[in-house]
mmCIF file with all atom_site columns, C-alpha atoms in Angstrom:
data_model
loop_
_atom_site.group_PDB
_atom_site.id
_atom_site.type_symbol
_atom_site.label_atom_id
_atom_site.label_alt_id
_atom_site.label_comp_id
_atom_site.label_asym_id
_atom_site.label_entity_id
_atom_site.label_seq_id
_atom_site.pdbx_PDB_ins_code
_atom_site.Cartn_x
_atom_site.Cartn_y
_atom_site.Cartn_z
_atom_site.occupancy
_atom_site.B_iso_or_equiv
_atom_site.pdbx_formal_charge
_atom_site.auth_seq_id
_atom_site.auth_comp_id
_atom_site.auth_asym_id
_atom_site.auth_atom_id
_atom_site.pdbx_PDB_model_num
ATOM 1   C CA . ASN A 1 1   ? -23.119 -2.072 12.064  1.00 74.00 ? 1   ASN A CA 1
ATOM 2   C CA . GLY A 1 2   ? -22.965 1.121  9.925   1.00 77.00 ? 2   GLY A CA 1
ATOM 3   C CA . GLY A 1 3   ? -26.590 1.601  9.440   1.00 81.00 ? 3   GLY A CA 1
ATOM 4   C CA . THR A 1 4   ? -28.916 4.526  10.024  1.00 83.00 ? 4   THR A CA 1
ATOM 5   C CA . PRO A 1 5   ? -31.933 3.768  11.971  1.00 86.00 ? 5   PRO A CA 1
ATOM 6   C CA . LEU A 1 6   ? -35.405 5.273  11.112  1.00 92.00 ? 6   LEU A CA 1
ATOM 7   C CA . VAL A 1 7   ? -38.060 5.046  13.796  1.00 94.00 ? 7   VAL A CA 1
ATOM 8   C CA . VAL A 1 8   ? -41.526 4.543  12.383  1.00 95.00 ? 8   VAL A CA 1
ATOM 9   C CA . CYS A 1 9   ? -44.250 6.083  14.411  1.00 95.00 ? 9   CYS A CA 1
ATOM 10  C CA . GLU A 1 10  ? -48.120 5.989  14.181  1.00 93.00 ? 10  GLU A CA 1
ATOM 11  C CA . ASN A 1 11  ? -50.273 8.171  16.212  1.00 93.00 ? 11  ASN A CA 1
ATOM 12  C CA . GLU A 1 12  ? -46.965 9.248  18.333  1.00 91.00 ? 12  GLU A CA 1
ATOM 13  C CA . ARG A 1 13  ? -46.428 5.520  19.235  1.00 94.00 ? 13  ARG A CA 1
ATOM 14  C CA . ILE A 1 14  ? -43.443 3.830  18.072  1.00 94.00 ? 14  ILE A CA 1
ATOM 15  C CA . THR A 1 15  ? -44.206 0.755  15.804  1.00 95.00 ? 15  THR A CA 1
ATOM 16  C CA . GLY A 1 16  ? -40.815 0.036  14.606  1.00 95.00 ? 16  GLY A CA 1
ATOM 17  C CA . VAL A 1 17  ? -37.368 0.733  13.542  1.00 94.00 ? 17  VAL A CA 1
ATOM 18  C CA . ILE A 1 18  ? -35.968 0.339  9.997   1.00 94.00 ? 18  ILE A CA 1
ATOM 19  C CA . GLU A 1 19  ? -32.277 0.203  9.329   1.00 90.00 ? 19  GLU A CA 1
ATOM 20  C CA . LEU A 1 20  ? -31.011 1.897  6.212   1.00 88.00 ? 20  LEU A CA 1
ATOM 21  C CA . GLN A 1 21  ? -27.478 0.548  5.162   1.00 86.00 ? 21  GLN A CA 1
ATOM 22  C CA . ASP A 1 22  ? -25.282 1.139  2.098   1.00 85.00 ? 22  ASP A CA 1
ATOM 23  C CA . ILE A 1 23  ? -24.696 -1.795 0.056   1.00 84.00 ? 23  ILE A CA 1
ATOM 24  C CA . ILE A 1 24  ? -21.123 -2.689 -0.343  1.00 87.00 ? 24  ILE A CA 1
ATOM 25  C CA . LYS A 1 25  ? -20.166 -4.337 -3.579  1.00 86.00 ? 25  LYS A CA 1
ATOM 26  C CA . THR A 1 26  ? -18.995 -7.878 -3.678  1.00 88.00 ? 26  THR A CA 1
ATOM 27  C CA . GLY A 1 27  ? -15.201 -7.961 -4.252  1.00 90.00 ? 27  GLY A CA 1
ATOM 28  C CA . ILE A 1 28  ? -14.522 -4.442 -3.366  1.00 91.00 ? 28  ILE A CA 1
ATOM 29  C CA . ARG A 1 29  ? -12.039 -5.182 -0.791  1.00 93.00 ? 29  ARG A CA 1
ATOM 30  C CA . GLU A 1 30  ? -9.902  -6.954 -3.390  1.00 93.00 ? 30  GLU A CA 1
ATOM 31  C CA . ARG A 1 31  ? -10.024 -4.199 -5.780  1.00 91.00 ? 31  ARG A CA 1
ATOM 32  C CA . PHE A 1 32  ? -8.795  -1.690 -3.118  1.00 93.00 ? 32  PHE A CA 1
ATOM 33  C CA . GLU A 1 33  ? -6.027  -4.199 -2.340  1.00 94.00 ? 33  GLU A CA 1
ATOM 34  C CA . ARG A 1 34  ? -4.959  -4.156 -6.029  1.00 93.00 ? 34  ARG A CA 1
ATOM 35  C CA . LEU A 1 35  ? -4.794  -0.437 -6.043  1.00 93.00 ? 35  LEU A CA 1
ATOM 36  C CA . ARG A 1 36  ? -2.899  -0.558 -2.859  1.00 93.00 ? 36  ARG A CA 1
ATOM 37  C CA . ARG A 1 37  ? -0.269  -2.984 -4.420  1.00 94.00 ? 37  ARG A CA 1
ATOM 38  C CA . MET A 1 38  ? -0.001  -0.619 -7.218  1.00 92.00 ? 38  MET A CA 1
ATOM 39  C CA . GLY A 1 39  ? 1.078   2.192  -4.801  1.00 93.00 ? 39  GLY A CA 1
ATOM 40  C CA . VAL A 1 40  ? -2.392  4.025  -4.725  1.00 94.00 ? 40  VAL A CA 1
ATOM 41  C CA . LYS A 1 41  ? -3.607  5.244  -1.287  1.00 95.00 ? 41  LYS A CA 1
ATOM 42  C CA . THR A 1 42  ? -7.567  5.182  -1.229  1.00 95.00 ? 42  THR A CA 1
ATOM 43  C CA . VAL A 1 43  ? -9.259  7.677  1.145   1.00 96.00 ? 43  VAL A CA 1
ATOM 44  C CA . MET A 1 44  ? -12.946 7.654  1.363   1.00 95.00 ? 44  MET A CA 1
ATOM 45  C CA . VAL A 1 45  ? -14.329 11.292 1.863   1.00 95.00 ? 45  VAL A CA 1
ATOM 46  C CA . THR A 1 46  ? -18.017 11.008 2.693   1.00 93.00 ? 46  THR A CA 1
ATOM 47  C CA . GLY A 1 47  ? -20.773 12.926 4.069   1.00 91.00 ? 47  GLY A CA 1
ATOM 48  C CA . ASP A 1 48  ? -21.704 9.972  6.265   1.00 89.00 ? 48  ASP A CA 1
ATOM 49  C CA . ASN A 1 49  ? -21.339 10.195 10.002  1.00 89.00 ? 49  ASN A CA 1
ATOM 50  C CA . PRO A 1 50  ? -18.256 8.901  11.497  1.00 92.00 ? 50  PRO A CA 1
ATOM 51  C CA . LEU A 1 51  ? -19.501 5.693  12.656  1.00 90.00 ? 51  LEU A CA 1
ATOM 52  C CA . THR A 1 52  ? -21.065 4.672  9.209   1.00 90.00 ? 52  THR A CA 1
ATOM 53  C CA . ALA A 1 53  ? -17.996 6.097  7.617   1.00 92.00 ? 53  ALA A CA 1
ATOM 54  C CA . LYS A 1 54  ? -15.650 3.909  9.752   1.00 93.00 ? 54  LYS A CA 1
ATOM 55  C CA . TYR A 1 55  ? -17.863 0.715  9.112   1.00 92.00 ? 55  TYR A CA 1
ATOM 56  C CA . ILE A 1 56  ? -17.879 1.129  5.283   1.00 92.00 ? 56  ILE A CA 1
ATOM 57  C CA . ALA A 1 57  ? -14.237 2.038  5.154   1.00 94.00 ? 57  ALA A CA 1
ATOM 58  C CA . GLU A 1 58  ? -13.322 -1.174 7.198   1.00 93.00 ? 58  GLU A CA 1
ATOM 59  C CA . LYS A 1 59  ? -15.712 -3.475 5.126   1.00 92.00 ? 59  LYS A CA 1
ATOM 60  C CA . ALA A 1 60  ? -14.495 -2.066 1.854   1.00 93.00 ? 60  ALA A CA 1
ATOM 61  C CA . GLY A 1 61  ? -10.938 -1.937 2.819   1.00 94.00 ? 61  GLY A CA 1
ATOM 62  C CA . VAL A 1 62  ? -9.975  1.752  1.889   1.00 95.00 ? 62  VAL A CA 1
ATOM 63  C CA . ASP A 1 63  ? -6.824  3.042  3.648   1.00 96.00 ? 63  ASP A CA 1
ATOM 64  C CA . ASP A 1 64  ? -8.566  5.924  5.263   1.00 96.00 ? 64  ASP A CA 1
ATOM 65  C CA . PHE A 1 65  ? -11.809 7.858  5.563   1.00 96.00 ? 65  PHE A CA 1
ATOM 66  C CA . ILE A 1 66  ? -13.011 11.371 6.378   1.00 96.00 ? 66  ILE A CA 1
ATOM 67  C CA . ALA A 1 67  ? -16.534 11.683 7.615   1.00 95.00 ? 67  ALA A CA 1
ATOM 68  C CA . GLU A 1 68  ? -19.199 14.274 7.490   1.00 95.00 ? 68  GLU A CA 1
ATOM 69  C CA . ALA A 1 69  ? -17.394 16.027 4.630   1.00 95.00 ? 69  ALA A CA 1
ATOM 70  C CA . ARG A 1 70  ? -19.045 18.850 2.609   1.00 95.00 ? 70  ARG A CA 1
ATOM 71  C CA . PRO A 1 71  ? -18.333 19.474 -0.917  1.00 93.00 ? 71  PRO A CA 1
ATOM 72  C CA . GLU A 1 72  ? -16.086 22.273 0.133   1.00 95.00 ? 72  GLU A CA 1
ATOM 73  C CA . ASP A 1 73  ? -14.076 19.727 2.518   1.00 95.00 ? 73  ASP A CA 1
ATOM 74  C CA . LYS A 1 74  ? -13.622 17.398 -0.364  1.00 95.00 ? 74  LYS A CA 1
ATOM 75  C CA . LEU A 1 75  ? -12.220 20.260 -2.555  1.00 94.00 ? 75  LEU A CA 1
ATOM 76  C CA . GLU A 1 76  ? -10.040 21.457 0.369   1.00 95.00 ? 76  GLU A CA 1
ATOM 77  C CA . TYR A 1 77  ? -8.665  17.802 0.906   1.00 96.00 ? 77  TYR A CA 1
ATOM 78  C CA . ILE A 1 78  ? -7.624  17.643 -2.699  1.00 96.00 ? 78  ILE A CA 1
ATOM 79  C CA . ARG A 1 79  ? -5.957  21.038 -2.717  1.00 96.00 ? 79  ARG A CA 1
ATOM 80  C CA . ARG A 1 80  ? -3.899  20.054 0.525   1.00 96.00 ? 80  ARG A CA 1
ATOM 81  C CA . GLU A 1 81  ? -2.893  16.746 -1.033  1.00 96.00 ? 81  GLU A CA 1
ATOM 82  C CA . GLN A 1 82  ? -1.857  18.412 -4.414  1.00 97.00 ? 82  GLN A CA 1
ATOM 83  C CA . GLN A 1 83  ? 0.128   21.004 -2.314  1.00 97.00 ? 83  GLN A CA 1
ATOM 84  C CA . SER A 1 84  ? 2.059   18.338 -0.726  1.00 97.00 ? 84  SER A CA 1
ATOM 85  C CA . GLY A 1 85  ? 3.018   17.064 -4.176  1.00 96.00 ? 85  GLY A CA 1
ATOM 86  C CA . LYS A 1 86  ? 0.713   14.233 -4.788  1.00 95.00 ? 86  LYS A CA 1
ATOM 87  C CA . LEU A 1 87  ? -1.289  13.441 -7.869  1.00 93.00 ? 87  LEU A CA 1
ATOM 88  C CA . VAL A 1 88  ? -4.856  13.132 -6.904  1.00 95.00 ? 88  VAL A CA 1
ATOM 89  C CA . ALA A 1 89  ? -7.629  11.419 -8.564  1.00 94.00 ? 89  ALA A CA 1
ATOM 90  C CA . MET A 1 90  ? -11.232 11.776 -7.209  1.00 94.00 ? 90  MET A CA 1
ATOM 91  C CA . MET A 1 91  ? -14.110 9.539  -7.870  1.00 93.00 ? 91  MET A CA 1
ATOM 92  C CA . GLY A 1 92  ? -17.820 10.542 -7.444  1.00 93.00 ? 92  GLY A CA 1
ATOM 93  C CA . ASP A 1 93  ? -21.221 10.151 -8.594  1.00 92.00 ? 93  ASP A CA 1
ATOM 94  C CA . GLY A 1 94  ? -23.197 12.966 -7.435  1.00 92.00 ? 94  GLY A CA 1
ATOM 95  C CA . THR A 1 95  ? -23.688 16.728 -8.050  1.00 93.00 ? 95  THR A CA 1
ATOM 96  C CA . ASN A 1 96  ? -22.001 17.683 -4.730  1.00 92.00 ? 96  ASN A CA 1
ATOM 97  C CA . ASP A 1 97  ? -18.859 15.695 -6.016  1.00 94.00 ? 97  ASP A CA 1
ATOM 98  C CA . ALA A 1 98  ? -18.536 17.923 -9.028  1.00 95.00 ? 98  ALA A CA 1
ATOM 99  C CA . PRO A 1 99  ? -16.170 20.782 -7.709  1.00 95.00 ? 99  PRO A CA 1
ATOM 100 C CA . ALA A 1 100 ? -13.856 18.160 -6.401  1.00 96.00 ? 100 ALA A CA 1
ATOM 101 C CA . LEU A 1 101 ? -13.933 16.161 -9.642  1.00 96.00 ? 101 LEU A CA 1
ATOM 102 C CA . ASN A 1 102 ? -13.181 19.155 -11.620 1.00 95.00 ? 102 ASN A CA 1
ATOM 103 C CA . PHE A 1 103 ? -10.272 20.294 -9.315  1.00 95.00 ? 103 PHE A CA 1
ATOM 104 C CA . ALA A 1 104 ? -8.548  16.924 -9.097  1.00 96.00 ? 104 ALA A CA 1
ATOM 105 C CA . ASN A 1 105 ? -5.688  15.893 -11.236 1.00 96.00 ? 105 ASN A CA 1
ATOM 106 C CA . VAL A 1 106 ? -8.027  13.169 -12.708 1.00 94.00 ? 106 VAL A CA 1
ATOM 107 C CA . GLY A 1 107 ? -11.842 13.229 -12.082 1.00 95.00 ? 107 GLY A CA 1
ATOM 108 C CA . LEU A 1 108 ? -13.415 9.909  -12.335 1.00 93.00 ? 108 LEU A CA 1
ATOM 109 C CA . SER A 1 109 ? -17.337 9.540  -12.418 1.00 94.00 ? 109 SER A CA 1
ATOM 110 C CA . MET A 1 110 ? -19.540 6.598  -12.700 1.00 91.00 ? 110 MET A CA 1
ATOM 111 C CA . GLY A 1 111 ? -21.674 6.224  -15.773 1.00 91.00 ? 111 GLY A CA 1
ATOM 112 C CA . SER A 1 112 ? -24.819 5.854  -13.438 1.00 92.00 ? 112 SER A CA 1
ATOM 113 C CA . GLY A 1 113 ? -23.817 9.188  -11.760 1.00 93.00 ? 113 GLY A CA 1
ATOM 114 C CA . THR A 1 114 ? -25.470 12.652 -12.299 1.00 95.00 ? 114 THR A CA 1
ATOM 115 C CA . SER A 1 115 ? -24.957 14.492 -15.364 1.00 95.00 ? 115 SER A CA 1
ATOM 116 C CA . VAL A 1 116 ? -23.231 17.423 -13.439 1.00 96.00 ? 116 VAL A CA 1
ATOM 117 C CA . ALA A 1 117 ? -20.531 14.742 -12.140 1.00 95.00 ? 117 ALA A CA 1
ATOM 118 C CA . LYS A 1 118 ? -19.934 13.315 -15.492 1.00 96.00 ? 118 LYS A CA 1
ATOM 119 C CA . ASP A 1 119 ? -19.610 16.856 -17.097 1.00 96.00 ? 119 ASP A CA 1
ATOM 120 C CA . ALA A 1 120 ? -17.185 17.772 -14.268 1.00 96.00 ? 120 ALA A CA 1
ATOM 121 C CA . SER A 1 121 ? -15.049 14.494 -14.488 1.00 95.00 ? 121 SER A CA 1
ATOM 122 C CA . ASP A 1 122 ? -12.079 13.653 -16.992 1.00 94.00 ? 122 ASP A CA 1
ATOM 123 C CA . ILE A 1 123 ? -13.110 10.084 -17.385 1.00 92.00 ? 123 ILE A CA 1
ATOM 124 C CA . THR A 1 124 ? -16.612 8.424  -17.004 1.00 93.00 ? 124 THR A CA 1
ATOM 125 C CA . LEU A 1 125 ? -16.630 4.702  -16.103 1.00 91.00 ? 125 LEU A CA 1
ATOM 126 C CA . LEU A 1 126 ? -19.468 3.287  -18.178 1.00 90.00 ? 126 LEU A CA 1
ATOM 127 C CA . ASP A 1 127 ? -19.406 -0.048 -16.375 1.00 88.00 ? 127 ASP A CA 1
ATOM 128 C CA . ASP A 1 128 ? -19.532 1.508  -12.846 1.00 84.00 ? 128 ASP A CA 1
ATOM 129 C CA . SER A 1 129 ? -16.773 -0.923 -11.691 1.00 84.00 ? 129 SER A CA 1
ATOM 130 C CA . PHE A 1 130 ? -14.142 -0.031 -9.279  1.00 81.00 ? 130 PHE A CA 1
ATOM 131 C CA . ALA A 1 131 ? -11.933 -2.585 -11.155 1.00 83.00 ? 131 ALA A CA 1
ATOM 132 C CA . SER A 1 132 ? -11.807 0.009  -14.017 1.00 87.00 ? 132 SER A CA 1
ATOM 133 C CA . ILE A 1 133 ? -9.954  2.355  -11.847 1.00 87.00 ? 133 ILE A CA 1
ATOM 134 C CA . ALA A 1 134 ? -6.953  -0.124 -11.285 1.00 88.00 ? 134 ALA A CA 1
ATOM 135 C CA . THR A 1 135 ? -7.148  -0.804 -15.222 1.00 88.00 ? 135 THR A CA 1
ATOM 136 C CA . ALA A 1 136 ? -7.135  2.934  -15.799 1.00 86.00 ? 136 ALA A CA 1
ATOM 137 C CA . VAL A 1 137 ? -4.011  3.407  -13.605 1.00 88.00 ? 137 VAL A CA 1
ATOM 138 C CA . MET A 1 138 ? -2.393  0.566  -15.186 1.00 90.00 ? 138 MET A CA 1
ATOM 139 C CA . TRP A 1 139 ? -3.020  1.868  -18.750 1.00 90.00 ? 139 TRP A CA 1
ATOM 140 C CA . GLY A 1 140 ? -2.025  5.658  -17.673 1.00 88.00 ? 140 GLY A CA 1
ATOM 141 C CA . ARG A 1 141 ? 1.189   4.381  -16.242 1.00 91.00 ? 141 ARG A CA 1
ATOM 142 C CA . SER A 1 142 ? 1.935   2.348  -19.370 1.00 94.00 ? 142 SER A CA 1
ATOM 143 C CA . LEU A 1 143 ? 1.033   5.243  -21.628 1.00 94.00 ? 143 LEU A CA 1
ATOM 144 C CA . TYR A 1 144 ? 3.364   7.625  -19.642 1.00 93.00 ? 144 TYR A CA 1
ATOM 145 C CA . ARG A 1 145 ? 6.327   5.136  -19.868 1.00 95.00 ? 145 ARG A CA 1
ATOM 146 C CA . ASN A 1 146 ? 5.810   4.883  -23.664 1.00 96.00 ? 146 ASN A CA 1
ATOM 147 C CA . ILE A 1 147 ? 5.679   8.625  -24.095 1.00 97.00 ? 147 ILE A CA 1
ATOM 148 C CA . GLN A 1 148 ? 8.916   8.903  -22.052 1.00 96.00 ? 148 GLN A CA 1
ATOM 149 C CA . ARG A 1 149 ? 10.679  6.153  -24.131 1.00 96.00 ? 149 ARG A CA 1
ATOM 150 C CA . PHE A 1 150 ? 9.474   7.913  -27.455 1.00 96.00 ? 150 PHE A CA 1
ATOM 151 C CA . VAL A 1 151 ? 10.743  11.337 -26.181 1.00 97.00 ? 151 VAL A CA 1
ATOM 152 C CA . LEU A 1 152 ? 14.091  9.681  -25.339 1.00 96.00 ? 152 LEU A CA 1
ATOM 153 C CA . PHE A 1 153 ? 14.164  7.838  -28.590 1.00 96.00 ? 153 PHE A CA 1
ATOM 154 C CA . GLN A 1 154 ? 13.334  11.226 -30.531 1.00 96.00 ? 154 GLN A CA 1
ATOM 155 C CA . LEU A 1 155 ? 16.017  12.995 -28.683 1.00 96.00 ? 155 LEU A CA 1
ATOM 156 C CA . THR A 1 156 ? 18.570  10.418 -29.578 1.00 95.00 ? 156 THR A CA 1
ATOM 157 C CA . ILE A 1 157 ? 17.703  10.368 -33.194 1.00 95.00 ? 157 ILE A CA 1
ATOM 158 C CA . ASN A 1 158 ? 17.745  14.313 -33.260 1.00 94.00 ? 158 ASN A CA 1
ATOM 159 C CA . PHE A 1 159 ? 21.168  14.448 -31.431 1.00 94.00 ? 159 PHE A CA 1
ATOM 160 C CA . ALA A 1 160 ? 22.545  11.840 -34.040 1.00 93.00 ? 160 ALA A CA 1
ATOM 161 C CA . ALA A 1 161 ? 21.110  13.727 -36.877 1.00 93.00 ? 161 ALA A CA 1
ATOM 162 C CA . ILE A 1 162 ? 22.668  16.943 -35.664 1.00 93.00 ? 162 ILE A CA 1
ATOM 163 C CA . THR A 1 163 ? 26.062  15.334 -35.321 1.00 91.00 ? 163 THR A CA 1
ATOM 164 C CA . ILE A 1 164 ? 26.095  13.705 -38.795 1.00 91.00 ? 164 ILE A CA 1
ATOM 165 C CA . CYS A 1 165 ? 25.354  17.113 -40.328 1.00 90.00 ? 165 CYS A CA 1
ATOM 166 C CA . PHE A 1 166 ? 28.393  18.468 -38.675 1.00 86.00 ? 166 PHE A CA 1
ATOM 167 C CA . ILE A 1 167 ? 30.751  15.602 -39.918 1.00 79.00 ? 167 ILE A CA 1
#
């Protein structure tokens, strides 16, 4: 079930087994579904083993996962996606995420993350909420559309002003 077993021994005799498991936040599946409806593909790139990664990916509802990834693997994945023409956002909270956060088109760090991750990212989510990612995508797209409209408006005004000057 996605956990990592730890065997507890005393005097070379097994006395128990403890299972460590990542906590999957409530409502995370719905947040990834919202991103999917916005046309965002989510990929979890993690250092976890394949069984744990698969379990977490399925529970959380991400589109795909890459397991046993080292920092350089994360960087290479981002580079490949960018070379295929995709805009890549990377979200991370650890020091090992810093190179990928810095190289991504948009680096997102968690407010509770390491200072190295926050320094390497473009945006720090102070509320540590995945819901903020969808909000940031919505605001970013809205801002981009408004800039496009403004540039078109300015070009129209400039064209009209030049035309009037020659009449």
